[in-house]
Amino acid sequence: MSEPCITPEVIESHGLKPNEFKKILELIGRTPTFTELGIFSAMWNEHCSYKSSKKWLRMLYSEGSQVICGPGENAGVVDIGDNQAVVFKMESHNHPSYIEPYQGAATGIGGILRDVFTMGARPIAVMNSLSFGEVKHPKTKQLVNGVVAGIGGYGNCFGVPTVGGETRFHSAYNGNCLVNAFAAGLADKDKIFYSAASGVGMKVVYVGAKTGRDGVGGATMASAEFDEFIEEKRPNVQIGDPFTEKRLMEACQELMATGAIISIQDMGAAGLTCSAVEMGDKGGLGIKLDLNKVPTREPGMSAYEMMLSESQERMLMVLNTGSESKAELIFDKWDLDFSVVGETIEEDRFIIFHNNEVKADLPLKALSGDAPEYDRAWSSTSKPKALEQLPPVNPIEGLKKLIASSNYSSKHWIWEQYDSEVQANTICSSGFPAGVVKVPNTNKALAFTSDVTPRYVKANPKEGGKQAVAEAYRNLTAVGATPLASTDNLNFGNPEKPEIMGQLVEAIQGITEAVKVLNMPIVSGNVSLYNETDGHAILPTPTIGAVGIIHNINNMIKGKVKNEYLAVLVGETVGELGQSALLAEMFDKEDGEVPKVNLEKERKNGEFIRSHTDLIEACTDCSDGGLALAIFEMATESNLGFNLFERDISFIFGEDQGRYLVGCSLDKANKLIDESVKNDVHTEIVGSFIEEKIQIGRYNSSINELTPLYKNSFENSFGK
Amino acid sequence: MTKVGIIIFPGSNCDRDLAEGLVSTGFSVEFIWHKNIELPNNLDILAIPGGFSFGDYLRCGAIAAKSPITDAVLRFAKGGGYLIGICNGFQVLCETGLLPGALVGNVGLKFICRQESLLVENSNSIFTSKYYFGEKIQIPIAHHDGNYIADTETIAELEGNGRVVFKYLENPNGSINNIAGVLSRNRRVLGMMPHPERAVNKIHKSNDGRSLFLSLLESFR
């Protein structure tokens, strides 16, 4: 079967720029074959090569004594004591989810789970961070329903609890939704598996599901902007099979326990190509593959299709000599395909045979090492429009506006579609500041959160980057966890535009500064660029996924408030209404400076909370919606009302950073305030929890009026 | 020690949870792979855990009911053995015919995971002796196909003979008569959609599932 000719159109359709094709010609000294062109396009697209962001990603702070493995592997690995490690990463599946929401989101979960169990960890928790267009946009409802069902469909069947996440709505996502998936797993510290192959003549083994034509060119699609022909990309979306993934995980765990595996790499974006190159490149070896040995789902697949397929639930491994039969038995037990498809070679070559023909023969190192790297022009974000004087606001009306909005109403309609308790180790999940999962057979627990406030990042990328980390720090702290490390999922528009590139650069600067001070090194991550449709970019959305540890579950904060408890605000309030939720939801404005993040104060206030968990019954961070939303949510959780003392609107709805709302008895509140004076931390009593009503200053309303608004608004918009 | 055999299908995912819940209440457990054709001979009880036995792309539990181990399970039940099926396990038991009726898609057509209030409708079974009749208990559910259906005569037979052991206080899935769990005619096979193993220890929102395991344990003393 002859392959298509390499014409300028063919090159362009592979997303390769003329200068990039020139570089290919220089590297191999001839015109590439069609399969080779496909391999280059798979390796050199933005998604796989990070060519626009690499320069800046190197700046991310990823050090700390807790870090066992930082960025560059399938996932980050962090020490949690007792010879145990938590393995985690967050990754986007934005483009496919917009085109085919159910499968796009499902395979996003599948991909991130594989990243985690490839490293030898057993997944214990997943989260998701979702961004959709405005509610009234005709596509939004379908996307929300499809994405949520897809996430649930995959995670529930696989058997991993979904313990947290966030969902936002903004017109900037009308043409590009974001689906960021986080997964974490547990492993023994001395049994982590890496992707670097070693040894010449070692067998390269393919396991898992068969290769089909789904997802061919997916990574290239994910590296381009959308236009009106986006529906035609539907065949590029992969189809997920969580049942196969579950078996693949179990089989890999069994094989890992036997010591047969030298290296292992999952087939994700750019499938067989990317995984084989990764293993060879990291191990300083070449790889030879015979595609006739690859298990295929349909007959007549070409070398090009096999190398670029993104069929899910597949792994590539290099095994110790002589352990093939042992490995095959295990995969046979789980009814999965197993095939020796090639071997490692000494020369720096990536050789692909198919039907006794050489379909590709490329220098392997150059495929990743010589991938283009751009130092793209960038410009600083200009100052946002100044905040104008607001008309008088009735705080009850302001609160009602927030709790009835799709952004701030209760999301139980979403999270009840996720199994949050499978494995029976979940201590708390969605609805709490952070998800908390007990580490089996210990008294420890791990806490998980994902955070970002895109409208802050848009107004001030650096402060917004800092804020995303600070909010994650606070959410972990609010359950009593000590933050350990983080993962970043950087979602931006077209990096070829200097203002977009500027958002990326400055957000990275802010993130780096924050993770350094707060000791939450970035150990893994993912970049998703070109989130634009017809030239309209999304809000810059650098999602931070963070993990914290609770050394003794008896010290965690998970209580509820009771009648007559006091509401104590920890941290200082100036009253920052710029870019606030109140401004956006009530006045439809995105004006003013973002709230400032004082990292030293963040740390100090966080340490204060964590060292006084005995005095704190309930705790939440103050973020979107400020004090008003925080106290409402805390009260509603206990079916109570509250009395918030008379203050300025900026105090009640301001989004000043570094603050926590604590609920506790009078006695404990007094002690907590005494302690705060000793520790030079600002605290003040701002109100109390009561049974009869919701009171803010001289305004009031009934619990029966506000609770249904909060609990039913979301379902009314999306469920019916 | 009372021993429970837990059958594992490739897509079972509540097997470890169930084992932990059973061990923490005083049982010993043994896992049994679905491709085996014989059961270990010293089992007191058999359990079929929750999960997605074969992905549940077809009717939930339908393929599991044709697994190599099924004949041995049927023999065990026919010989008077005690069996409990939870969630997917309940679906499997219905598919094998050991329990009447079937579990179809929830009325809302969505997966539901939440704490659910149940009423104990029969406290005379070996699975429920530690509860009292009419007791309101909290046990979580997590399923997409938990809508229990059966023909009118079967429902009447179940209701009339105390074979409905648990009912939902507020019906989450459309089950006829709010049925959450049923017994076989000999009252030795229990199928239930809620997950008692997720309500047994101090980290769980409720510990009401513990009494179920303790009831079972006591009946073997």
XYZ file of C-alpha atoms in Angstrom, chain B residues 78-212:
135
model
C -29.241 -24.354 46.853
C -27.427 -26.176 49.637
C -28.724 -23.557 52.056
C -25.672 -21.304 52.017
C -25.821 -17.675 53.110
C -25.222 -15.033 50.444
C -25.148 -11.286 50.354
C -25.001 -9.190 47.184
C -24.415 -5.465 47.449
C -25.145 -3.003 44.624
C -23.709 -4.732 41.546
C -23.816 -7.910 43.643
C -27.585 -7.469 44.022
C -27.874 -7.048 40.257
C -25.831 -10.218 39.733
C -28.044 -12.173 42.163
C -31.150 -11.093 40.263
C -29.536 -12.106 36.977
C -28.681 -15.567 38.326
C -32.275 -16.016 39.472
C -31.341 -16.389 43.137
C -33.401 -13.292 43.844
C -36.601 -12.264 42.059
C -37.078 -9.084 40.038
C -34.567 -6.902 38.256
C -32.743 -3.616 38.657
C -33.174 -1.135 35.839
C -31.991 2.421 35.211
C -32.750 5.060 37.836
C -35.794 7.148 36.930
C -33.646 10.273 36.614
C -31.327 8.364 34.236
C -28.358 9.554 36.252
C -25.865 7.962 38.574
C -26.658 8.906 42.178
C -24.167 8.864 45.025
C -25.414 10.121 48.358
C -26.317 9.283 51.915
C -29.791 7.742 51.954
C -32.226 7.116 54.813
C -33.542 3.553 54.921
C -36.274 1.955 56.975
C -35.671 -1.509 58.368
C -38.769 -3.447 57.314
C -37.783 -6.790 58.769
C -35.526 -7.215 61.764
C -36.065 -10.945 61.956
C -33.562 -12.013 59.338
C -30.052 -13.159 60.095
C -28.853 -10.037 58.280
C -30.902 -7.563 60.304
C -31.377 -8.962 63.817
C -29.370 -6.131 65.372
C -31.711 -3.508 63.974
C -35.199 -2.982 65.267
C -38.299 -3.008 63.135
C -38.990 0.428 61.666
C -35.537 1.732 62.547
C -34.366 4.615 60.382
C -30.765 4.101 59.295
C -28.339 6.020 57.109
C -26.472 4.097 54.421
C -25.038 5.555 51.201
C -26.059 4.547 47.714
C -23.967 4.803 44.539
C -25.589 3.419 41.430
C -27.009 4.133 38.008
C -29.305 1.106 37.854
C -30.921 0.670 41.243
C -34.553 0.890 40.229
C -36.044 -2.370 41.530
C -38.866 -3.844 39.501
C -40.841 -7.085 39.613
C -44.323 -8.193 38.601
C -47.274 -7.460 40.895
C -47.522 -10.994 42.298
C -43.832 -11.071 43.143
C -44.013 -7.723 44.908
C -47.061 -8.907 46.855
C -45.264 -12.117 47.770
C -42.163 -10.213 48.911
C -44.159 -7.702 50.920
C -46.488 -10.302 52.398
C -43.722 -12.565 53.625
C -41.334 -10.073 55.140
C -38.894 -10.471 52.301
C -38.484 -6.743 51.805
C -35.843 -5.886 54.409
C -34.949 -2.299 53.565
C -36.959 0.524 52.034
C -35.867 4.015 51.085
C -37.454 6.756 53.134
C -37.387 8.980 50.050
C -37.251 7.032 46.820
C -34.101 8.051 44.927
C -34.348 5.780 41.900
C -37.955 4.800 41.191
C -37.908 1.368 42.862
C -41.352 -0.164 43.283
C -42.617 0.343 46.857
C -39.296 2.121 47.692
C -37.604 -1.281 47.873
C -33.874 -1.118 48.667
C -33.162 -4.707 49.684
C -34.872 -8.107 49.416
C -34.471 -11.638 50.738
C -34.739 -14.970 48.969
C -37.609 -17.305 49.867
C -35.415 -19.226 52.345
C -34.234 -15.858 53.752
C -30.607 -16.813 53.346
C -29.843 -14.633 50.328
C -29.910 -10.851 50.683
C -29.580 -8.374 47.854
C -29.407 -4.642 48.551
C -28.443 -1.553 46.561
C -27.092 0.602 49.451
C -23.500 0.045 50.564
C -23.272 -1.042 54.235
C -19.482 -1.366 53.892
C -19.335 2.411 53.433
C -20.983 2.950 56.808
C -18.907 0.965 59.270
C -16.106 2.992 60.815
C -15.406 6.341 62.397
C -14.376 8.099 59.192
C -17.718 7.323 57.548
C -20.681 9.685 57.762
C -22.718 6.949 59.443
C -21.903 3.638 61.132
C -25.323 2.118 60.571
C -23.987 -0.556 58.224
C -22.078 -2.124 61.073
C -25.186 -3.679 62.603
C -25.772 -5.651 59.420
